[in-house]
Short mmCIF file of C-alpha atoms in Angstrom, two decimals:
data_model
loop_
_atom_site.label_atom_id
_atom_site.label_comp_id
_atom_site.label_asym_id
_atom_site.label_seq_id
_atom_site.Cartn_x
_atom_site.Cartn_y
_atom_site.Cartn_z
CA THR A 515 0.07 0.01 0.00
CA ARG A 516 1.40 3.43 -0.84
CA ASN A 517 2.26 5.77 1.92
CA ASP A 518 1.00 9.02 0.55
CA VAL A 519 -2.73 8.47 1.41
CA GLY A 520 -4.65 11.79 2.01
CA TYR A 521 -7.87 12.74 3.44
CA GLY A 522 -9.45 12.81 -0.08
CA ASP A 523 -8.54 9.08 -0.54
CA VAL A 524 -10.71 7.98 2.42
CA THR A 525 -14.47 7.32 2.00
CA ILE A 526 -16.78 6.14 5.00
CA LEU A 527 -19.70 4.15 3.71
CA CYS A 528 -22.72 3.61 5.92
CA ARG A 529 -25.90 1.55 5.51
CA ALA A 530 -27.97 4.33 6.93
CA SER A 531 -27.59 8.05 6.96
CA THR A 532 -28.51 8.13 10.61
CA SER A 533 -25.01 6.83 11.28
CA PHE A 534 -23.44 9.92 9.64
CA ARG A 535 -23.61 12.19 12.61
CA ALA A 536 -21.22 10.25 14.87
CA TYR A 537 -18.40 10.48 12.17
CA GLU A 538 -19.23 14.05 11.27
CA GLU A 539 -18.86 15.32 14.82
CA ALA A 540 -15.80 13.24 15.44
CA LEU A 541 -14.08 14.45 12.13
CA TYR A 542 -15.14 18.13 13.07
CA ARG A 543 -13.75 17.82 16.57
CA ALA A 544 -10.41 16.46 15.10
CA GLY A 545 -10.13 19.26 12.54
CA ILE A 546 -10.26 16.73 9.59
CA PRO A 547 -11.96 18.12 6.46
CA PHE A 548 -14.98 16.08 5.37
CA VAL A 549 -17.96 16.37 2.94
CA THR A 550 -21.14 14.46 3.37
CA VAL A 551 -22.55 13.21 0.12
CA ALA A 552 -26.06 12.95 1.12
CA GLY A 553 -29.22 11.78 -0.79
CA ARG A 554 -30.87 15.24 -0.36
CA GLY A 555 -29.35 18.52 -1.45
CA PHE A 556 -28.05 21.25 0.94
CA TYR A 557 -31.15 23.44 0.41
CA ASP A 558 -33.47 20.41 1.31
CA ARG A 559 -32.01 19.82 4.70
CA PRO A 560 -34.59 20.20 7.43
CA GLU A 561 -32.86 23.18 9.22
CA ILE A 562 -32.44 24.99 5.81
CA ARG A 563 -36.19 24.49 5.01
CA ASP A 564 -37.00 25.94 8.37
CA LEU A 565 -35.02 29.11 7.74
CA LEU A 566 -36.47 29.45 4.20
CA ASN A 567 -39.99 29.10 5.64
CA ALA A 568 -39.02 31.76 8.07
CA LEU A 569 -38.11 34.12 5.17
CA ILE A 570 -41.16 33.36 3.32
CA SER A 571 -43.38 34.02 6.31
CA ILE A 572 -41.46 37.23 7.12
CA ALA A 573 -42.00 38.46 3.56
CA ASP A 574 -45.61 37.30 3.32
CA PRO A 575 -47.15 36.16 6.58
CA THR A 576 -50.41 35.00 4.71
CA ASP A 577 -48.41 32.10 3.07
CA ASP A 578 -50.17 29.42 5.22
CA LEU A 579 -47.80 26.48 4.31
CA ALA A 580 -44.70 28.44 5.20
CA LEU A 581 -46.22 29.77 8.33
CA VAL A 582 -47.07 26.25 9.61
CA GLY A 583 -43.58 25.03 8.81
CA LEU A 584 -42.14 27.97 10.80
CA LEU A 585 -44.63 27.40 13.80
CA ARG A 586 -43.51 23.61 13.87
CA SER A 587 -39.74 24.44 13.58
CA PRO A 588 -37.30 24.32 16.53
CA ALA A 589 -37.49 28.24 16.53
CA PHE A 590 -40.98 28.12 18.03
CA ALA A 591 -41.89 24.44 18.45
CA PHE A 592 -45.59 24.67 18.60
CA PRO A 593 -47.16 21.17 18.81
CA ASP A 594 -49.29 19.62 16.16
CA SER A 595 -52.40 19.85 18.31
CA ALA A 596 -52.02 23.71 18.43
CA LEU A 597 -51.60 23.78 14.73
CA TYR A 598 -54.75 21.55 14.30
CA ARG A 599 -56.87 23.94 16.31
CA LEU A 600 -55.56 26.91 14.25
CA CYS A 601 -56.45 25.27 10.94
CA LYS A 602 -59.69 24.17 12.19
CA GLU A 603 -60.48 27.74 13.07
CA ARG A 604 -59.40 29.02 9.72
CA ARG A 605 -61.73 26.63 7.91
CA SER A 606 -64.77 27.80 9.96
CA ASN A 607 -63.97 31.51 10.35
CA LYS A 608 -64.87 33.39 7.20
CA GLN A 609 -63.46 36.54 8.83
CA ALA A 610 -59.86 34.94 8.95
CA PRO A 611 -59.03 33.67 5.52
CA HIS A 612 -55.34 32.92 6.56
CA LEU A 613 -53.74 31.38 9.54
CA TRP A 614 -51.93 34.71 10.15
CA ASP A 615 -55.41 36.36 10.66
CA VAL A 616 -56.42 33.50 13.07
CA LEU A 617 -53.30 33.93 15.08
CA GLN A 618 -53.77 37.71 15.49
CA GLN A 619 -57.47 37.48 16.15
CA ARG A 620 -58.05 34.30 18.26
CA GLY A 621 -54.67 32.71 18.67
CA GLU A 622 -54.21 33.25 22.45
CA GLN A 623 -57.76 32.05 23.10
CA LEU A 624 -57.51 29.00 21.01
CA LEU A 625 -54.24 27.61 22.22
CA GLY A 626 -54.63 27.35 25.84
CA GLU A 627 -51.20 27.00 27.56
CA ASP A 628 -49.47 27.74 24.14
CA GLY A 629 -51.48 31.00 23.88
CA PRO A 630 -48.97 33.28 25.51
CA ARG A 631 -46.24 32.10 22.98
CA VAL A 632 -48.59 33.29 20.15
CA LYS A 633 -48.06 36.92 21.10
CA SER A 634 -44.33 36.62 21.07
CA PHE A 635 -44.49 34.76 17.60
CA ALA A 636 -46.64 37.41 16.00
CA HIS A 637 -44.50 40.16 17.36
CA THR A 638 -41.38 38.54 15.89
CA VAL A 639 -42.74 38.04 12.40
CA SER A 640 -44.21 41.64 12.51
CA GLU A 641 -40.97 43.22 13.53
CA MET A 642 -39.01 41.18 10.92
CA HIS A 643 -41.64 42.09 8.16
CA LYS A 644 -40.64 45.76 8.65
CA LEU A 645 -37.08 44.96 7.49
CA VAL A 646 -38.35 43.51 4.04
CA GLY A 647 -37.15 45.79 1.30
CA ARG A 648 -35.05 47.78 3.70
CA ALA A 649 -32.31 45.26 4.46
CA ARG A 650 -30.55 42.52 2.56
CA ALA A 651 -31.97 39.01 2.65
CA ALA A 652 -28.89 37.94 4.64
CA ASP A 653 -29.43 40.69 7.25
CA VAL A 654 -33.06 39.75 7.73
CA LEU A 655 -32.03 36.08 8.18
CA LYS A 656 -29.35 36.99 10.82
CA ALA A 657 -31.75 39.20 12.58
CA PHE A 658 -34.26 36.38 12.86
CA LEU A 659 -31.60 33.94 14.20
CA ASP A 660 -30.64 36.57 16.76
CA ARG A 661 -34.15 37.05 17.95
CA THR A 662 -34.97 33.42 18.24
CA ASP A 663 -33.36 30.32 19.86
CA TYR A 664 -33.19 28.40 16.80
CA ARG A 665 -29.42 27.88 16.85
CA ALA A 666 -29.64 27.04 20.61
CA ALA A 667 -32.29 24.42 20.02
CA LEU A 668 -30.01 22.74 17.45
CA ILE A 669 -27.05 22.68 19.80
CA GLN A 670 -29.18 21.30 22.64
CA ALA A 671 -30.39 18.58 20.30
CA GLY A 672 -26.66 17.65 19.47
CA GLU A 673 -27.17 18.71 15.85
CA GLY A 674 -23.73 20.07 15.34
CA ARG A 675 -24.01 19.60 11.42
CA ALA A 676 -27.32 21.53 11.28
CA VAL A 677 -25.64 24.50 13.12
CA ARG A 678 -22.86 24.49 10.66
CA ASN A 679 -25.32 24.37 7.81
CA VAL A 680 -27.19 27.38 9.26
CA ALA A 681 -23.84 29.29 9.28
CA LYS A 682 -23.26 28.35 5.67
CA LEU A 683 -26.77 29.41 4.51
CA VAL A 684 -26.13 32.92 6.16
CA ALA A 685 -22.70 32.93 4.36
CA ASP A 686 -24.25 32.12 1.09
CA ALA A 687 -26.95 34.77 1.56
CA HIS A 688 -24.33 37.39 2.19
CA ALA A 689 -22.11 36.30 -0.68
CA SER A 690 -25.17 36.51 -3.03
CA GLY A 691 -25.52 40.27 -2.14
CA ILE A 692 -29.41 39.96 -2.88
CA VAL A 693 -31.50 42.39 -1.13
CA ALA A 694 -35.12 41.26 -1.83
CA ILE A 695 -36.15 38.12 -0.05
CA ALA A 696 -38.32 37.10 -3.04
CA GLU A 697 -35.29 37.26 -5.25
CA PHE A 698 -33.20 35.27 -2.84
CA LEU A 699 -35.79 32.56 -2.65
CA GLU A 700 -35.89 32.50 -6.53
CA TYR A 701 -32.08 32.14 -6.47
CA VAL A 702 -32.44 29.22 -4.02
CA ALA A 703 -35.16 27.70 -6.21
CA SER A 704 -32.89 27.87 -9.22
CA LEU A 705 -30.23 25.99 -7.37
CA ARG A 706 -32.67 23.11 -6.72
CA ASP A 707 -33.93 23.18 -10.33
CA TYR A 708 -30.49 22.69 -11.76
CA GLY A 709 -29.76 19.94 -9.32
CA ALA A 710 -27.04 21.74 -7.44
CA ARG A 711 -25.63 19.79 -4.53
CA GLU A 712 -23.87 21.71 -1.96
CA GLY A 713 -21.46 19.85 0.27
CA GLU A 714 -23.35 20.53 3.61
CA ALA A 715 -21.15 23.07 5.33
CA ARG A 716 -17.97 21.70 3.56
CA ALA A 717 -18.26 22.46 -0.32
CA THR A 718 -15.12 20.80 -1.59
CA ALA A 719 -14.66 17.13 -1.73
CA GLU A 720 -10.83 17.57 -2.78
CA GLY A 721 -8.73 16.80 0.16
CA ALA A 722 -11.69 15.93 2.32
CA VAL A 723 -12.96 12.57 3.72
CA ARG A 724 -16.16 11.56 2.09
CA ILE A 725 -19.20 10.26 4.02
CA MET A 726 -21.95 8.62 2.02
CA THR A 727 -24.39 5.72 2.01
CA VAL A 728 -23.46 2.40 0.41
CA HIS A 729 -26.21 2.98 -2.30
CA LYS A 730 -24.65 6.32 -3.24
CA ALA A 731 -21.35 4.67 -3.77
CA LYS A 732 -22.47 1.96 -6.32
CA GLY A 733 -20.19 2.04 -9.32
CA LEU A 734 -17.49 4.06 -7.62
CA GLU A 735 -14.15 3.08 -6.11
CA PHE A 736 -12.04 4.73 -3.54
CA PRO A 737 -8.32 3.94 -2.20
CA VAL A 738 -9.52 3.42 1.42
CA VAL A 739 -12.98 2.53 2.39
CA VAL A 740 -14.36 2.42 5.99
CA ILE A 741 -17.69 0.61 6.32
CA GLY A 742 -18.83 2.80 9.30
CA ASP A 743 -21.88 1.05 10.65
CA ILE A 744 -21.13 -2.59 10.14
CA THR A 745 -23.23 -3.35 13.30
CA TYR A 746 -26.33 -1.57 12.13
CA GLY A 747 -29.30 -3.76 13.10
CA GLY A 748 -32.06 -2.39 10.95
CA ARG A 749 -35.70 -2.62 11.91
CA GLY A 750 -36.98 -4.93 14.73
CA ARG A 751 -40.55 -3.99 14.79
CA ARG A 752 -43.64 -5.83 13.52
CA ASP A 753 -44.55 -4.32 10.25
CA VAL A 754 -47.41 -4.85 7.93
CA LEU A 755 -45.95 -7.07 5.12
CA ILE A 756 -46.82 -7.36 1.51
CA ASP A 757 -46.05 -10.77 0.09
CA SER A 758 -46.44 -11.46 -3.74
CA ASP A 759 -47.91 -14.93 -2.81
CA LEU A 760 -49.54 -14.38 0.58
CA GLY A 761 -50.83 -10.79 0.02
CA VAL A 762 -51.23 -8.11 2.61
CA LEU A 763 -50.21 -9.53 6.18
CA ILE A 764 -51.16 -7.58 9.26
CA PRO A 765 -49.45 -8.45 12.52
CA LEU A 766 -52.59 -9.18 14.51
CA THR A 767 -52.20 -11.16 17.68
CA ASP A 768 -54.46 -13.42 19.89
CA ASP A 769 -55.05 -12.99 23.50
CA GLU A 770 -51.74 -14.53 24.30
CA ASP A 771 -49.85 -12.18 22.00
CA HIS A 772 -49.30 -14.99 19.37
CA LEU A 773 -49.07 -13.85 15.83
CA SER A 774 -50.90 -15.86 13.11
CA ALA A 775 -49.26 -18.64 11.20
CA ILE A 776 -49.53 -17.01 7.93
CA TYR A 777 -47.95 -13.82 9.19
CA ASN A 778 -45.00 -15.84 10.77
CA LEU A 779 -44.58 -17.49 7.32
CA GLY A 780 -44.60 -14.21 5.54
CA SER A 781 -42.21 -12.71 8.13
CA THR A 782 -39.73 -15.59 7.54
CA ARG A 783 -39.90 -15.11 3.75
CA ASP A 784 -39.28 -11.42 4.33
CA LYS A 785 -36.25 -11.87 6.60
CA ASP A 786 -34.82 -14.34 4.05
CA ARG A 787 -35.12 -11.80 1.19
CA GLU A 788 -33.76 -9.03 3.41
CA ALA A 789 -30.85 -11.18 4.36
CA ALA A 790 -30.01 -11.94 0.60
CA GLU A 791 -30.39 -8.24 -0.25
CA LEU A 792 -27.88 -7.32 2.79
CA ASP A 793 -25.43 -9.82 1.71
CA ARG A 794 -25.43 -8.08 -1.78
CA LEU A 795 -25.28 -4.68 -0.23
CA LEU A 796 -22.14 -5.94 1.87
CA TYR A 797 -20.45 -7.18 -1.29
CA VAL A 798 -21.04 -3.80 -3.02
CA ALA A 799 -19.57 -1.83 0.09
CA ALA A 800 -16.63 -4.13 0.40
CA THR A 801 -15.63 -4.03 -3.21
CA ARG A 802 -15.59 -0.25 -3.30
CA ALA A 803 -12.08 -0.38 -1.72
CA LYS A 804 -9.20 -0.41 -4.15
CA GLU A 805 -6.36 -0.62 -1.57
CA LYS A 806 -7.60 -0.87 2.00
CA LEU A 807 -10.98 -1.87 3.72
CA ILE A 808 -11.70 -1.10 7.33
CA LEU A 809 -14.64 -2.45 9.10
CA SER A 810 -15.97 -0.36 12.03
CA GLY A 811 -18.27 -1.80 14.50
CA PHE A 812 -18.80 -2.85 18.18
CA ILE A 813 -20.16 -5.69 20.46
CA LYS A 814 -22.46 -4.65 23.23
CA HIS A 815 -21.93 -6.17 26.66
CA ASN A 816 -24.78 -8.27 27.94
CA GLN A 817 -26.41 -7.77 31.48
CA ALA A 818 -23.62 -9.94 32.93
CA GLY A 819 -20.93 -7.68 31.59
CA HIS A 820 -19.85 -10.25 29.01
CA GLY A 821 -19.50 -9.73 25.30
CA GLY A 822 -22.88 -10.23 23.68
CA THR A 823 -23.85 -11.24 20.12
CA CYS A 824 -22.58 -9.58 17.08
CA ALA A 825 -25.24 -7.67 15.18
CA GLY A 826 -25.74 -6.75 11.50
CA TRP A 827 -22.95 -7.40 8.88
CA LEU A 828 -20.40 -8.11 11.66
CA GLY A 829 -22.49 -11.08 12.89
CA ARG A 830 -22.56 -12.41 9.31
CA ILE A 831 -18.82 -11.99 8.82
CA ALA A 832 -17.95 -13.47 12.20
CA GLU A 833 -20.19 -16.40 11.58
CA ALA A 834 -18.90 -17.08 8.07
CA HIS A 835 -15.17 -16.82 9.04
CA GLU A 836 -15.53 -18.31 12.56
CA LEU A 837 -13.82 -15.36 14.26
CA GLY A 838 -14.93 -16.23 17.67
CA LEU A 839 -16.00 -12.65 18.74
CA GLU A 840 -19.01 -13.39 20.64
CA GLY A 841 -18.50 -13.77 24.40
#
């Protein structure tokens, strides 16, 4: 193996994007450049959608869809029950054609314990609305972040990547130099239309470790590959199954919590198909490595403090090669 391996030669492949965060945070703390090659674009990330909804609502509070998105976002975190009451009132109140009208007229009365927060929300949006056309889109966005606890909510939730993405959006808005919010939103829409894929707070893949799903890596090869979640267990719940021969199978149980025989048969068939597909996916992941393959996983301790069973792909590999890892 050559000795001049750089960060750009290394790719971390994961079965599930939910495994990304641990590696992103570790690489970030270590000061190692990385780029997340995610299935969704930068401007479709949840935190970015929240802030775009905020800009839309600030520019036009009568946009019901954007207003609901802003109300549900971590910036205000109104529960779905509150939003249901607001929407129900809007449908029945002919004097309030928009949710914004309902909020201002009857919001505090309708939302009970969430009522006092309605006044703060309406005041924030109204004050921000005064900046529209007077300040650049970037300045409006920064003012909104300064007035709300959005970034703090992300930090409290451990969403370090999301916080960096927020900073990147603000930087992009400043770099665009666009004043009108509507024009900035059109600019963002054009990036989506042309399929632009920003690198989630790290725009350049050159000289950076890549993080991506195994599915995204099909057909590609890299000098060094790390399979990052080789002990990922997948789903363990009872799902409704659709079998080509048995039809739709519902996990109904009797009084003793026993599933029907036909559901158990369908479940066995489904597990066999899933196992075969996972074996194929493991083969795809492993053969992406041109020079070196690293498998990253763990074995949980059982209640007695001894090594437990190997989960996921690690269990398949350990069993096939008699590695003796269990216990």
